[in-house]
Amino acid sequence: MAEPSKAGSGWRYGLARFDVLSDEQADAVHEHALRLLEEIGYRVSYTPLLRLLLDEGLDAEGDLVRLDRGFVTEKVALAPANFEVRGRSPDRSVTIGGSNVVLSPTGGQPFVLHPDGVRKPATLEDYRTLIRLTQAADHMHVTSSGIVEPDDLPVASRHMDMDYWAIRLADKPYTPVGATAEAARDCVDLAAVAFDGRDEIERSPVMLAIVNPVSPLQFDERMGGSLMEYSSAGQPVILMPFLLAGATAPLTLAGAVAQATAESLAGVALVQTVRPGTGTVFGAFVSEIDLHGGGPIFGTGGSGLATLTLAQMARRYGLPFRSGGAFTNSRATDERGVQESLMSLWPSMLSGPSFMLHAAGWLEGSLAVSLDKFAQDLDVLDAFEEILSMHLPLDEDAFALDAFREVGPGGTFLGAAHTLRSLKTSTPRPIASNDWKLMLDAYEEPAIDAGLDEDLLRFMAERSGTIERAAG
Amino acid sequence: MDELIKRLRDKLMGADRDGALGATRELLDRGEDPTRILQEGMAAAMLELGARWNRGEVFLPEVVAAAELFKKCSELVEPALLASGQKQEGHRVVMATVKGDLHDLGKNMVGAMMKTAGFEVHDLGKDIPTAAIVEAVRERQPAIVGLSALLTTTVPEQRGVIVALEEAGLRGKVKVMVGGAPVTQEWASEIGADGFAPSAPEAVRVALELLTGVPSGVE
């Protein structure tokens, strides 16, 4: 019986967020996170970013920097507790932080599982279909520009094509896809064309950039470069360590949680060093692995507990938290997919996230996306919103005393006046009610000024030409 | 069986660093044939470990730890091998994560699996320029070069390596295998790779088939 969420704005988390750690336990996680950064250090391979850190007076051996706690504490304190990201339509703006929950579909997949059961490398047409579906889905508040990676676009300029269609076919804020300094700069420049110039997007950000450390404890040139470009332009950054306990993090969850905390804090501190006051999201993804085969496994208790723990740590630092989402190793929308997705979503949702990536569409351990899985995930997101936004009106009419007087003991409420009166506001949506075909049929392409579209295409053509010439 | 050879084998399978290195040194100190140390002590341990892994009796971290220790023990034995003028037996593999990519978890798993199957593995590491891979092929003359990439944006480097091998006149002298999460058989075929595998155990099977032309039967 969820009220329709205001499209693009997220929904309010209505429950009290709860702590899983005692104060002493949280202190221990905090202390170990800081010790990792101080004693083990953080490798920053992107020279301009490294230089900034050295200018801060930090100790370093080559590109291995010791981030002392004073530096980390000072910088993290500069990060805002909440911030706004706007879409092409003002109605679509989202607030990240506070009790707002903002959802985004999956991202980064190279393959699409088609309705006929065949898995193929993604194409531009697949990409556009998924962007349209995101636009049509009320539960998706942010467009994922990396929802799939179209294999039929040239690699060197693909990031611009993807961001362009995310801007063109949807009017929600989006996560850009540029993942090197040069590509991130292109994405920022493209956004500047789309949103009235660089000064304007710096004043009022339009994208949520995703930056992943290469765990453990390093930013490679690509991620360091993209962090620097997005931060310089004032575009908020979601720091997203992706840890596999036993492989890229310690097998014991305490170590993995401390590492996730350290990597998120390091990223936040780096963003604040580049441009103080830029929005950041404390994000972490701790998965466990199959210790026989080595592949990640999803929906485990350990991963869920890690999520809840990291949400608490994010609250400790006054930072918005990213969790999520509907993860599975399944290669089909089958029972395993449902089970793993639900067991991933429950702790992700109970963590009270500010932002959730991969909330819909994820399959096969991040390798594939499917329309059916997208729709299946939307079904449960509906129920999650109802529960967690505490949509439980407790006014006098809701208590329905007049209905009891009408129906009496042993009667039925089916035809009661109260029931008829309440139909519009209290109709439950059954699970399995989202139909992606109907959603796509109902999709309306948001209007775009023809001149603006020409400007965007011209920018991309010129930039692609430059890239091609540079590649020889 | 020689007690010391057995001790080396057991310590290596148990990833007991001090025990395995100690046994290796003792064997070298008593003048043992380095080929025997390598084959009967070390390679045999890895083959047995691989069999146990296939049966589900050991975990992957145990295999990886043993493979890393195998490398340490090999470094002790190598000078004696060179001095005796003997060549290492076993098919040689050069592995690398391509330029621009720091992800090496999958490659490391494949390397560990290869060692358990008796391959001699030279891992160049991650973020390896094409020229360095070509040079390693020229110098070490492997039977197989394995190229790993996790990012869709670094996968094209695999094609670059194959082209560079052709230009260097080396393509016909080595089999090329490719792997990584976004890599497919279609991509491997498109770029002219000899083999592709979606998982570490598959990589071993494909490698054996490439070299022998016979289905390996490795499960």
XYZ file of C-alpha atoms in Angstrom:
691
model
C 0.000 0.000 0.000
C 2.894 2.375 -0.745
C 2.095 5.891 -1.656
C 3.623 6.626 -5.008
C 7.065 7.944 -4.301
C 7.683 11.368 -5.669
C 9.512 10.375 -8.797
C 13.203 11.213 -8.660
C 13.267 12.446 -5.072
C 13.737 9.233 -3.150
C 11.764 8.265 -0.099
C 12.117 8.898 3.610
C 13.507 6.202 5.866
C 10.886 6.094 8.594
C 12.394 3.646 11.049
C 15.043 4.336 13.655
C 18.407 3.272 12.333
C 19.967 0.816 14.729
C 23.496 0.066 15.794
C 24.911 -3.442 15.676
C 28.137 -2.539 17.463
C 28.586 -1.277 20.978
C 30.475 1.990 21.376
C 33.606 0.051 22.315
C 33.299 -2.186 19.268
C 32.789 0.774 16.963
C 35.820 2.436 18.530
C 37.823 -0.706 17.763
C 36.794 -0.638 14.105
C 37.625 3.054 13.918
C 41.009 2.586 15.571
C 41.982 -0.306 13.320
C 40.889 1.597 10.235
C 43.134 4.497 11.184
C 46.008 2.139 11.972
C 45.747 0.639 8.498
C 46.075 4.075 6.962
C 48.913 5.091 9.285
C 50.896 1.869 9.537
C 50.253 0.036 6.272
C 49.661 3.121 4.180
C 47.695 3.859 1.051
C 49.098 3.638 -2.446
C 48.117 6.578 -4.647
C 49.432 6.006 -8.152
C 48.009 9.112 -9.839
C 50.851 11.614 -9.631
C 48.856 14.881 -9.397
C 46.817 13.443 -6.528
C 49.929 12.109 -4.838
C 51.521 15.520 -5.134
C 48.557 17.097 -3.348
C 49.009 14.681 -0.477
C 52.716 15.363 -0.268
C 51.930 19.079 -0.191
C 49.840 18.321 2.915
C 53.041 17.172 4.592
C 52.188 13.496 4.675
C 54.939 10.884 4.877
C 55.426 8.799 1.778
C 57.750 6.208 0.273
C 57.269 6.630 -3.423
C 53.525 6.408 -3.994
C 52.820 4.716 -0.653
C 51.448 7.426 1.626
C 50.884 7.236 5.364
C 47.558 8.953 6.017
C 47.846 10.007 9.637
C 44.738 10.255 11.769
C 45.005 13.991 12.156
C 44.853 14.434 8.403
C 41.986 11.962 7.986
C 39.947 13.425 10.844
C 40.435 16.986 9.682
C 39.515 16.242 6.086
C 36.536 13.995 6.791
C 35.061 16.750 8.954
C 34.861 18.929 5.832
C 32.494 16.538 4.059
C 28.843 17.612 4.126
C 26.275 15.427 5.893
C 23.917 15.851 2.981
C 23.857 17.462 -0.443
C 21.640 17.827 -3.475
C 22.150 16.449 -6.962
C 19.863 17.752 -9.664
C 18.437 16.165 -12.757
C 17.552 17.693 -16.078
C 14.060 18.074 -14.654
C 13.880 20.012 -11.372
C 11.363 17.442 -10.064
C 14.034 14.779 -10.287
C 16.549 16.320 -7.925
C 17.633 14.104 -5.054
C 18.983 14.824 -1.617
C 21.717 12.451 -0.541
C 21.913 12.098 3.222
C 19.615 12.593 6.164
C 16.722 10.168 6.121
C 16.411 10.185 2.348
C 16.811 6.892 0.479
C 17.821 7.171 -3.169
C 17.994 4.123 -5.419
C 19.790 3.435 -8.658
C 19.875 0.363 -10.876
C 22.844 -1.828 -11.457
C 25.973 -0.726 -13.259
C 29.148 -2.012 -14.883
C 27.805 -5.130 -16.534
C 29.279 -6.219 -19.883
C 26.483 -8.670 -20.787
C 22.713 -8.756 -21.128
C 20.573 -11.798 -20.456
C 17.837 -11.555 -23.036
C 14.250 -12.731 -22.451
C 14.928 -15.743 -24.667
C 17.537 -16.872 -22.150
C 20.536 -16.020 -24.341
C 23.366 -14.013 -22.815
C 25.124 -11.646 -25.197
C 27.570 -8.760 -24.988
C 25.587 -5.573 -24.455
C 24.853 -3.307 -27.400
C 23.958 0.357 -27.640
C 20.349 -0.648 -28.207
C 20.350 -2.693 -25.000
C 21.832 0.290 -23.236
C 19.185 2.675 -24.480
C 16.420 0.239 -23.532
C 17.724 0.002 -19.987
C 18.020 3.773 -19.661
C 14.406 4.115 -20.832
C 13.345 1.502 -18.298
C 15.182 3.385 -15.555
C 13.398 6.586 -16.538
C 10.041 4.787 -16.483
C 10.685 3.192 -13.083
C 9.488 5.374 -10.218
C 11.669 3.439 -7.788
C 14.832 4.371 -9.665
C 15.780 7.885 -8.642
C 19.238 8.069 -10.242
C 20.140 6.841 -13.703
C 23.105 4.517 -13.917
C 25.076 5.617 -16.943
C 27.119 2.432 -16.692
C 24.084 0.159 -16.544
C 25.675 -1.951 -19.256
C 28.809 -1.451 -21.305
C 27.873 -1.400 -25.014
C 30.373 -3.584 -26.806
C 29.507 -2.084 -30.195
C 30.800 1.386 -29.308
C 34.477 2.363 -29.655
C 36.205 1.972 -26.305
C 38.046 5.284 -26.436
C 34.886 7.431 -26.692
C 32.299 5.044 -25.261
C 32.053 6.951 -21.986
C 30.717 10.027 -23.752
C 28.141 8.082 -25.746
C 26.888 6.422 -22.575
C 26.626 9.636 -20.578
C 24.981 11.365 -23.528
C 22.177 8.791 -23.724
C 21.768 8.851 -19.945
C 21.215 12.603 -20.214
C 19.130 12.444 -23.357
C 16.742 9.585 -22.585
C 16.248 10.318 -18.888
C 15.974 13.483 -16.862
C 17.152 12.117 -13.514
C 20.547 12.706 -11.903
C 23.023 10.099 -13.074
C 26.237 8.307 -12.242
C 28.789 9.097 -14.995
C 30.886 6.380 -16.472
C 34.287 7.990 -17.104
C 36.861 6.042 -15.102
C 40.157 7.692 -15.968
C 41.268 11.302 -15.602
C 40.705 11.972 -19.313
C 37.360 10.190 -19.488
C 36.117 11.849 -16.299
C 37.103 15.223 -17.706
C 35.097 14.435 -20.837
C 32.080 13.455 -18.722
C 32.328 16.667 -16.724
C 32.705 18.742 -19.893
C 29.718 16.988 -21.462
C 27.656 17.726 -18.369
C 28.752 21.351 -18.554
C 27.359 21.527 -22.089
C 24.110 19.889 -20.970
C 23.619 21.928 -17.801
C 24.521 25.533 -18.628
C 28.232 25.508 -18.137
C 31.004 24.491 -15.780
C 30.294 27.205 -13.224
C 26.679 26.107 -13.035
C 27.406 22.422 -12.450
C 30.006 23.312 -9.843
C 27.419 25.413 -8.093
C 24.703 22.789 -8.427
C 26.034 19.254 -9.106
C 24.322 17.010 -11.614
C 26.082 13.668 -11.200
C 27.196 11.178 -8.575
C 30.611 9.843 -9.534
C 31.607 6.358 -8.442
C 35.230 5.788 -7.490
C 36.559 2.387 -6.433
C 39.844 1.765 -4.686
C 41.715 -1.233 -6.050
C 41.607 -3.083 -2.778
C 43.490 -3.495 -0.672
C 44.494 0.059 0.083
C 45.261 1.643 -3.266
C 43.942 4.006 -5.878
C 45.353 3.202 -9.286
C 45.993 5.895 -11.888
C 42.530 5.488 -13.351
C 40.574 5.849 -10.148
C 42.887 8.470 -8.699
C 42.565 10.477 -11.882
C 38.789 10.242 -12.037
C 38.477 11.107 -8.323
C 40.496 14.220 -8.933
C 38.558 15.338 -12.011
C 35.099 14.858 -10.532
C 36.069 16.441 -7.218
C 37.703 19.398 -8.930
C 34.409 20.047 -10.681
C 32.512 19.810 -7.384
C 30.664 16.670 -8.446
C 29.901 14.399 -5.490
C 31.863 11.165 -5.231
C 30.689 7.830 -3.916
C 33.682 5.964 -2.520
C 33.026 2.329 -3.173
C 35.525 -0.226 -1.927
C 34.550 -3.655 -3.211
C 36.019 -6.192 -0.838
C 36.097 -9.944 -1.150
C 36.820 -11.327 2.298
C 39.623 -13.831 1.946
C 40.850 -12.428 -1.360
C 41.078 -8.634 -1.437
C 40.378 -8.274 2.268
C 41.059 -10.445 5.302
C 38.918 -13.520 5.689
C 37.802 -12.362 9.121
C 34.997 -9.803 8.919
C 36.561 -7.504 11.497
C 39.553 -7.020 9.237
C 37.350 -6.575 6.187
C 35.163 -4.006 7.930
C 38.188 -2.091 9.192
C 39.620 -2.110 5.673
C 36.338 -0.935 4.137
C 36.201 1.855 6.681
C 39.812 2.808 5.996
C 39.368 2.826 2.235
C 36.170 4.863 2.406
C 37.669 7.375 4.823
C 40.803 7.662 2.698
C 38.681 8.381 -0.354
C 36.592 10.966 1.479
C 39.765 12.620 2.752
C 41.235 12.713 -0.750
C 38.103 14.302 -2.194
C 38.138 16.947 0.531
C 41.810 17.584 -0.156
C 41.049 18.228 -3.825
C 38.038 20.406 -3.172
C 36.812 20.923 0.402
C 33.076 20.668 0.899
C 32.451 18.370 -2.066
C 29.739 15.830 -1.401
C 30.962 12.334 -0.620
C 29.270 9.072 0.190
C 30.813 6.441 2.463
C 30.250 3.330 0.446
C 31.464 -0.169 0.912
C 30.676 -3.559 -0.411
C 31.961 -6.516 1.559
C 31.256 -9.818 -0.069
C 32.440 -13.241 0.904
C 33.963 -15.816 -1.438
C 33.529 -19.471 -2.093
C 36.723 -20.719 -0.508
C 36.866 -23.660 -2.831
C 36.475 -21.978 -6.200
C 37.405 -18.399 -5.246
C 34.388 -16.625 -6.725
C 32.266 -14.139 -4.764
C 29.074 -15.362 -3.095
C 26.116 -13.194 -2.255
C 23.380 -12.933 0.292
C 25.504 -14.332 3.082
C 25.062 -13.475 6.720
C 28.600 -12.163 6.941
C 28.088 -9.731 4.113
C 24.822 -8.541 5.620
C 26.395 -8.022 9.005
C 29.265 -6.126 7.409
C 26.764 -3.826 5.685
C 24.989 -3.005 8.928
C 28.315 -2.419 10.656
C 29.578 -0.086 7.951
C 26.327 1.884 7.981
C 26.892 2.492 11.674
C 30.435 3.623 10.994
C 29.221 6.031 8.316
C 26.779 7.539 10.815
C 29.647 7.916 13.272
C 31.465 10.114 10.761
C 28.334 12.030 9.774
C 28.559 10.774 6.210
C 25.845 9.529 3.854
C 26.074 5.778 3.357
C 25.850 3.712 0.231
C 24.749 0.112 0.526
C 23.370 -2.415 -1.643
C 21.769 -3.943 -3.618
C 20.024 -6.995 -5.099
C 23.008 -9.259 -5.652
C 23.077 -12.781 -6.966
C 25.370 -15.201 -8.737
C 22.439 -16.701 -10.532
C 22.462 -16.565 -14.327
C 18.697 -16.455 -14.517
C 15.717 -15.010 -12.723
C 15.242 -18.186 -10.760
C 14.816 -19.287 -7.179
C 18.493 -18.837 -6.432
C 18.361 -15.338 -7.870
C 15.402 -14.461 -5.706
C 16.904 -15.898 -2.537
C 20.306 -14.280 -2.903
C 18.849 -10.952 -4.016
C 16.485 -10.791 -1.065
C 19.175 -11.818 1.394
C 21.346 -9.032 -0.010
C 18.569 -6.451 -0.070
C 17.339 -6.952 3.471
C 20.514 -5.881 5.299
C 21.145 -3.257 2.627
C 17.756 -1.751 3.299
C 17.872 -2.145 7.082
C 21.146 -0.246 7.072
C 19.130 2.861 6.255
C 21.160 3.785 3.188
C 21.329 7.240 1.699
C 22.063 5.723 -1.698
C 21.782 2.250 -3.105
C 23.448 1.164 -6.302
C 22.545 -2.126 -7.991
C 19.028 -1.949 -6.574
C 17.631 -3.555 -9.719
C 18.829 -5.695 -12.579
C 22.000 -7.400 -11.278
C 22.707 -10.977 -12.347
C 25.576 -13.440 -12.537
C 27.873 -11.888 -10.006
C 27.854 -8.486 -11.794
C 28.510 -9.839 -15.254
C 24.990 -9.486 -16.625
C 21.746 -7.506 -16.396
C 18.285 -8.573 -17.463
C 14.984 -6.816 -17.941
C 13.188 -9.608 -16.103
C 15.496 -9.307 -13.107
C 15.054 -5.525 -13.229
C 11.286 -5.916 -12.974
C 11.556 -8.615 -10.331
C 13.696 -6.348 -8.166
C 11.279 -3.432 -8.596
C 8.565 -5.647 -7.152
C 10.348 -6.087 -3.851
C 11.565 -2.498 -3.755
C 7.929 -1.487 -3.650
C 7.390 -3.544 -0.495
C 10.646 -2.355 1.056
C 9.646 1.247 0.627
C 6.309 0.626 2.282
C 7.867 -1.086 5.280
C 10.882 1.133 5.782
C 9.194 4.443 5.093
C 6.760 3.394 7.823
C 3.829 4.092 5.627
C 1.293 3.341 8.327
C -1.338 6.083 8.586
C -2.750 6.108 12.096
C -5.435 8.717 11.707
C -9.017 8.150 12.869
C -10.262 7.168 9.432
C -7.507 4.597 9.152
C -8.663 2.981 12.417
C -11.989 2.482 10.599
C -14.350 2.566 13.586
C -17.259 3.440 11.320
C -16.476 0.361 9.224
C -16.708 -1.839 12.326
C -20.053 -0.220 13.160
C -21.253 -0.975 9.601
C -19.932 -4.527 9.379
C -20.326 -5.756 12.945
C -19.017 -9.057 14.367
C -18.872 -11.869 11.783
C -19.476 -9.507 8.842
C -17.288 -8.782 5.823
C -15.478 -5.604 4.968
C -15.399 -6.332 1.254
C -18.285 -4.109 0.263
C -18.160 -1.725 3.203
C -18.242 1.979 2.517
C -14.906 2.409 4.274
C -13.324 -0.192 2.028
C -14.661 1.479 -1.094
C -13.547 4.864 0.208
C -10.056 3.560 0.984
C -9.474 1.829 -2.348
C -7.516 4.682 -3.879
C -5.082 5.093 -1.015
C -4.773 1.604 0.410
C -4.655 -0.780 -2.509
C -1.848 -3.259 -1.966
C 0.344 -4.048 -4.947
C 0.928 -7.759 -5.250
C 4.440 -8.991 -5.708
C 5.220 -9.626 -9.396
C 3.248 -6.656 -10.573
C 5.952 -4.765 -12.428
C 5.980 -5.538 -16.143
C 8.958 -4.137 -17.984
C 7.179 -4.369 -21.322
C 4.327 -2.189 -20.081
C 6.804 0.194 -18.504
C 8.685 0.567 -21.768
C 5.427 1.046 -23.649
C 4.524 3.829 -21.227
C 7.975 5.441 -21.445
C 7.994 9.068 -22.506
C 11.244 10.545 -23.720
C 11.930 13.758 -21.805
C 12.052 16.764 -24.075
C 15.410 18.241 -24.963
C 16.081 21.479 -26.752
C 17.169 20.727 -30.319
C 19.973 23.262 -30.072
C 21.263 21.718 -26.876
C 21.216 18.285 -28.428
C 23.255 19.602 -31.346
C 25.741 21.124 -28.914
C 26.127 17.811 -27.121
C 26.612 15.886 -30.347
C 29.073 18.455 -31.643
C 31.088 18.294 -28.437
C 31.265 14.506 -28.642
C 32.213 14.517 -32.318
C 35.022 17.000 -31.739
C 36.298 15.209 -28.693
C 36.111 11.777 -30.367
C 38.078 13.147 -33.257
C 40.760 14.438 -30.911
C 40.918 11.073 -29.151
C 41.255 9.201 -32.447
C 44.011 11.481 -33.683
C 45.905 11.109 -30.422
C 45.680 7.337 -30.744
C 47.200 7.608 -34.221
C 60.638 -42.648 -0.242
C 63.528 -40.536 0.904
C 62.475 -39.044 4.247
C 63.733 -35.563 3.452
C 62.045 -35.515 0.060
C 58.847 -36.609 1.787
C 59.247 -33.895 4.386
C 59.655 -31.284 1.662
C 56.563 -32.570 -0.074
C 54.454 -32.552 3.098
C 55.624 -29.125 4.222
C 54.956 -27.643 0.805
C 51.477 -29.121 0.672
C 50.833 -27.703 4.130
C 52.211 -24.293 3.089
C 54.639 -24.516 5.998
C 57.116 -21.860 4.907
C 59.912 -22.537 7.369
C 59.485 -26.277 7.016
C 59.509 -26.301 3.199
C 62.388 -23.867 2.830
C 64.316 -25.685 5.538
C 63.859 -29.046 3.831
C 64.889 -27.531 0.485
C 68.067 -26.116 1.986
C 68.894 -29.406 3.686
C 68.499 -31.268 0.418
C 70.717 -28.814 -1.408
C 73.298 -28.913 1.393
C 73.581 -32.694 1.140
C 74.196 -32.348 -2.574
C 70.890 -33.757 -3.748
C 70.200 -33.636 -7.496
C 68.252 -30.350 -7.965
C 66.061 -31.941 -10.614
C 65.025 -34.588 -8.119
C 64.243 -31.908 -5.531
C 62.113 -30.099 -8.080
C 60.307 -33.098 -9.505
C 59.913 -35.538 -6.642
C 59.666 -32.997 -3.866
C 58.071 -29.863 -5.197
C 56.193 -30.690 -8.403
C 54.841 -33.879 -6.903
C 53.519 -31.881 -3.944
C 51.712 -29.479 -6.225
C 50.235 -32.268 -8.303
C 48.958 -34.005 -5.189
C 47.552 -30.736 -3.866
C 45.803 -30.139 -7.158
C 44.226 -33.560 -7.002
C 43.026 -32.896 -3.469
C 41.595 -29.549 -4.558
C 39.735 -31.224 -7.392
C 38.235 -33.652 -4.885
C 37.144 -30.753 -2.667
C 39.496 -31.749 0.148
C 41.406 -28.471 0.358
C 40.430 -24.838 -0.003
C 41.695 -22.427 -2.617
C 43.707 -20.328 -0.098
C 45.698 -23.451 0.739
C 46.515 -23.964 -2.943
C 47.481 -20.326 -3.429
C 49.684 -20.343 -0.336
C 51.416 -23.524 -1.500
C 51.944 -22.062 -4.962
C 53.601 -18.977 -3.507
C 55.818 -21.163 -1.343
C 56.653 -23.292 -4.394
C 58.017 -20.152 -5.997
C 60.197 -19.431 -2.960
C 61.546 -22.961 -2.927
C 62.188 -22.779 -6.694
C 64.304 -19.681 -6.161
C 66.523 -21.716 -3.831
C 66.852 -24.575 -6.304
C 67.376 -22.546 -9.463
C 71.081 -21.705 -8.981
C 71.858 -25.383 -8.488
C 69.845 -26.260 -11.579
C 71.688 -23.706 -13.670
C 75.036 -24.846 -12.320
C 74.270 -28.427 -13.234
C 73.232 -27.382 -16.743
C 69.872 -29.072 -16.397
C 66.668 -27.591 -17.785
C 63.510 -27.461 -15.823
C 60.936 -29.889 -17.045
C 57.356 -28.957 -17.373
C 55.567 -26.685 -19.812
C 56.483 -23.053 -19.309
C 53.799 -20.391 -19.001
C 54.223 -16.625 -18.877
C 51.307 -14.755 -17.329
C 50.433 -11.106 -17.016
C 47.619 -8.704 -16.309
C 47.661 -6.274 -19.210
C 48.694 -2.637 -19.179
C 46.369 -0.297 -17.289
C 44.815 -3.036 -15.199
C 45.779 -3.707 -11.578
C 43.450 -6.628 -11.006
C 45.259 -9.915 -10.565
C 43.165 -12.120 -8.346
C 41.971 -14.329 -11.177
C 45.420 -14.503 -12.733
C 46.916 -15.519 -9.418
C 44.338 -18.273 -9.052
C 45.121 -19.534 -12.535
C 48.843 -19.435 -11.757
C 48.309 -21.456 -8.621
C 46.196 -23.995 -10.500
C 48.782 -24.238 -13.282
C 51.499 -25.043 -10.787
C 49.388 -27.777 -9.248
C 49.133 -29.269 -12.704
C 52.893 -29.274 -13.176
C 53.348 -26.112 -15.237
C 56.358 -23.860 -14.748
C 54.764 -20.453 -14.256
C 56.453 -17.078 -14.723
C 54.098 -14.410 -13.483
C 55.086 -10.952 -14.734
C 52.540 -9.267 -12.485
C 49.944 -6.649 -13.222
C 49.757 -3.506 -15.350
C 52.371 -4.976 -17.689
C 53.160 -3.099 -20.893
C 52.783 -5.014 -24.123
C 56.466 -4.612 -24.918
C 57.428 -6.257 -21.634
C 55.167 -9.209 -22.324
C 56.670 -9.640 -25.792
C 60.173 -9.449 -24.367
C 59.326 -12.070 -21.762
C 58.060 -14.374 -24.511
C 61.271 -13.817 -26.459
C 63.521 -14.465 -23.450
C 61.736 -17.273 -21.674
C 60.295 -19.050 -24.690
C 57.124 -20.232 -22.979
C 54.720 -22.676 -24.497
C 51.827 -20.451 -23.442
C 51.366 -16.784 -22.621
C 48.288 -16.006 -20.529
C 46.775 -12.519 -20.606
C 44.310 -11.354 -17.973
C 42.067 -8.268 -17.995
C 39.172 -7.435 -15.707
C 38.065 -4.096 -17.141
C 36.158 -3.736 -20.412
C 38.470 -0.810 -21.123
C 41.672 -2.850 -20.758
C 40.487 -5.990 -22.554
C 41.550 -4.505 -25.936
C 45.157 -4.675 -24.735
C 44.946 -8.439 -25.235
C 44.524 -7.839 -28.964
C 47.468 -5.463 -28.806
C 49.719 -8.136 -27.360
C 48.797 -10.604 -30.091
C 49.518 -8.017 -32.761
C 52.844 -7.184 -31.122
C 53.786 -10.874 -31.013
C 53.049 -11.114 -34.729
C 55.161 -8.073 -35.489
C 58.004 -9.526 -33.441
C 57.862 -12.801 -35.344
C 56.940 -14.684 -32.169
C 53.263 -15.424 -32.686
C 53.846 -18.829 -34.206
C 56.092 -19.892 -31.337
C 53.648 -19.503 -28.471
C 50.036 -20.264 -27.662
C 48.034 -17.305 -26.376
C 45.335 -17.718 -23.774
C 43.076 -14.901 -22.600
C 40.845 -14.552 -19.601
C 39.065 -12.166 -17.271
C 35.473 -11.520 -16.281
C 34.397 -9.546 -19.392
C 36.306 -11.831 -21.781
C 34.371 -14.316 -23.898
C 35.154 -17.075 -26.335
C 33.842 -14.794 -29.075
C 36.385 -12.134 -28.153
C 39.160 -14.707 -27.989
C 38.234 -15.951 -31.454
C 37.959 -12.426 -32.799
C 41.475 -11.477 -31.750
C 43.029 -14.778 -32.767
C 43.797 -16.127 -29.295
C 44.376 -19.852 -29.069
C 42.447 -20.393 -25.877
C 39.986 -18.874 -23.462
C 38.763 -20.062 -20.095
C 36.069 -18.634 -17.834
C 37.558 -20.073 -14.647
C 40.874 -21.139 -13.149
C 40.225 -24.905 -13.363
C 39.073 -24.491 -16.965
C 42.272 -22.601 -17.725
C 44.337 -25.602 -16.724
C 42.230 -27.906 -18.862
C 42.437 -25.627 -21.875
C 46.192 -25.188 -21.417
C 46.766 -28.936 -21.321
C 44.641 -29.438 -24.409
C 46.484 -26.698 -26.276
C 49.807 -28.337 -25.608
C 48.883 -31.946 -26.098
C 45.952 -31.706 -28.465
C 44.235 -34.243 -26.273
C 41.248 -33.560 -24.014
C 42.809 -33.506 -20.588
C 40.016 -35.065 -18.620
C 40.792 -32.588 -15.860
C 37.521 -31.827 -14.084
